[in-house]
XYZ file of C-alpha atoms in Angstrom:
199
model
C 201.026 128.405 46.886
C 201.044 127.871 50.656
C 200.966 124.145 51.166
C 197.473 122.776 52.943
C 198.058 122.176 56.276
C 195.480 120.147 58.579
C 196.356 118.928 61.940
C 194.368 116.375 64.092
C 194.623 116.955 67.726
C 192.604 113.837 69.879
C 190.931 116.284 72.204
C 190.530 120.202 72.559
C 192.995 120.648 75.505
C 195.749 119.464 73.797
C 195.098 122.350 70.965
C 193.930 125.258 73.354
C 197.315 126.894 72.859
C 197.326 126.923 69.487
C 196.753 129.442 66.487
C 197.469 129.716 63.010
C 194.688 131.109 60.623
C 196.637 129.382 57.682
C 196.010 125.887 58.959
C 192.998 123.668 59.416
C 192.412 121.777 62.709
C 190.263 118.951 63.689
C 189.760 116.568 66.236
C 190.083 113.107 66.403
C 188.541 111.711 69.975
C 190.354 109.622 72.116
C 191.619 106.105 71.199
C 192.369 103.954 67.834
C 188.753 103.616 66.460
C 188.058 107.059 66.725
C 191.641 107.801 64.945
C 191.165 105.969 62.177
C 187.747 107.324 61.308
C 188.617 110.968 61.587
C 192.138 110.404 59.423
C 190.180 109.011 56.826
C 187.630 111.320 56.936
C 189.842 114.557 56.884
C 191.847 113.026 54.456
C 188.383 112.047 52.018
C 186.776 115.736 53.221
C 189.868 118.198 53.088
C 192.658 116.444 50.775
C 195.452 118.116 52.710
C 198.829 118.371 51.436
C 200.481 117.513 54.696
C 198.370 115.751 57.544
C 199.995 115.986 61.359
C 198.446 114.008 64.437
C 199.614 116.494 67.271
C 199.009 115.193 70.860
C 200.612 114.446 74.155
C 202.278 110.942 75.302
C 203.463 108.864 77.810
C 207.606 107.976 78.039
C 209.014 104.686 79.259
C 210.943 104.775 82.034
C 213.619 103.043 80.110
C 213.709 106.105 77.492
C 215.955 109.107 77.571
C 212.588 111.523 77.753
C 211.393 113.864 80.451
C 208.130 115.789 80.524
C 207.711 118.465 78.037
C 210.120 117.069 75.956
C 208.731 117.335 72.257
C 209.464 114.378 69.812
C 208.315 113.335 65.936
C 207.381 109.781 66.202
C 209.203 108.052 63.383
C 207.375 104.228 63.559
C 203.819 102.792 65.637
C 202.885 99.966 67.007
C 200.040 98.429 67.950
C 200.995 97.168 71.048
C 197.909 95.868 72.730
C 196.761 93.171 69.386
C 197.147 89.823 70.227
C 195.074 87.066 72.333
C 195.689 86.054 75.989
C 196.650 82.564 77.152
C 197.278 80.490 79.918
C 200.804 81.368 79.621
C 200.012 85.623 78.814
C 199.886 87.499 76.265
C 200.958 86.800 72.735
C 201.084 89.811 69.704
C 198.948 89.235 67.256
C 203.033 89.020 65.307
C 203.407 85.981 66.943
C 200.351 84.636 64.733
C 202.133 84.790 61.554
C 198.603 85.733 59.804
C 198.459 86.748 55.962
C 197.819 90.838 55.990
C 197.476 93.735 53.663
C 199.616 95.363 55.483
C 201.501 94.326 58.527
C 199.948 96.058 61.805
C 201.433 93.543 63.363
C 205.118 95.691 62.755
C 206.121 98.706 63.478
C 204.293 101.048 60.746
C 207.210 103.447 59.731
C 206.757 107.336 58.413
C 208.412 107.428 54.883
C 208.412 111.519 55.484
C 210.747 112.258 57.944
C 214.088 113.121 56.908
C 217.797 113.787 59.138
C 217.675 117.444 59.071
C 213.966 117.375 60.957
C 213.585 120.239 63.810
C 213.015 117.669 66.482
C 214.326 114.186 67.741
C 212.474 110.891 66.100
C 211.174 108.454 68.345
C 209.354 105.171 68.249
C 205.806 105.001 69.779
C 203.632 101.810 70.977
C 199.656 102.958 70.662
C 197.160 101.258 72.687
C 193.335 101.441 73.902
C 194.536 100.647 77.298
C 197.395 103.046 78.263
C 199.640 101.361 80.825
C 198.656 97.905 79.412
C 201.155 95.945 81.468
C 201.107 93.116 79.252
C 202.929 94.661 76.170
C 206.367 94.536 74.963
C 208.232 98.449 75.301
C 211.356 97.060 74.686
C 211.190 98.271 70.925
C 209.529 101.842 71.953
C 210.123 104.967 73.959
C 206.443 106.639 74.220
C 203.081 105.339 74.139
C 199.735 106.912 73.012
C 196.335 105.981 72.087
C 196.011 107.391 68.676
C 199.041 107.017 66.712
C 199.148 103.203 64.784
C 195.372 103.934 63.450
C 196.666 107.369 62.100
C 199.657 105.982 60.807
C 197.582 102.997 58.953
C 194.988 105.155 57.357
C 197.546 107.768 56.071
C 199.930 105.145 54.536
C 196.760 102.797 53.150
C 195.544 106.494 51.399
C 199.584 107.918 50.197
C 198.917 110.746 52.524
C 201.788 112.204 53.151
C 202.091 112.717 57.255
C 203.899 113.786 60.687
C 202.970 112.654 64.063
C 204.401 114.894 66.668
C 203.976 114.457 70.515
C 205.272 116.011 74.118
C 205.668 114.055 76.974
C 203.020 114.946 79.707
C 204.022 112.033 81.968
C 206.017 108.753 82.546
C 204.106 105.679 81.843
C 202.955 104.648 85.650
C 199.542 104.671 87.312
C 200.875 107.950 88.957
C 198.352 109.861 87.500
C 199.235 112.837 90.005
C 202.601 113.222 88.356
C 201.482 114.053 84.781
C 201.869 118.013 83.138
C 199.496 118.973 81.105
C 200.091 122.564 81.288
C 204.229 122.372 80.309
C 203.058 119.375 77.887
C 201.017 121.151 75.908
C 202.272 124.702 75.605
C 205.882 122.193 74.307
C 203.754 120.348 72.032
C 202.221 123.711 70.558
C 205.858 125.074 70.322
C 206.917 121.926 68.713
C 203.737 121.938 66.143
C 205.203 126.064 65.131
C 208.768 124.683 64.267
C 207.517 121.904 62.599
C 205.654 123.662 60.341
C 208.049 126.500 59.773
C 210.426 123.534 58.425
C 207.662 122.450 56.133
C 207.091 125.700 54.987
C 210.703 126.365 53.588
């Protein structure tokens, strides 16, 4: 019996080269709020065996990633969650609040194994892309949906993976983005992941 695999794409642009009649495709919309709702709704309605979030991402300059590189995300961090003070931004992790699931720290994907077909990286998630005040030292990439997806899946005990292809270096030069290559490489990476999961 085939596993029920569902893929969530933030946008239709990111899914335009993907076609698999045995995989269900849905869309989250862009941003953490939309992602959280779409993830929870998909889990509730479809009960997938495996849920995958697939999209593009920006690579931080200090990472070794290049435009077109495709990766699995091992950990997500809601990097712009916090407060501004006179001396600057403080992440909520500095507040030491008592939370059921500590969203202040990196949430990890427990389903990655050493033989996965793609390299694994850590990611910052935020609603304000390229926000200059966030801590980027512990992350390789940034995106706008991942931490909400991780949170919903972990809360619902839903097996999941997140796959990203680098479309840009994280800076304000938006002309340097390469949607075409990153989306094509994302599609190839998804196929590799699905082939691995179906073995």
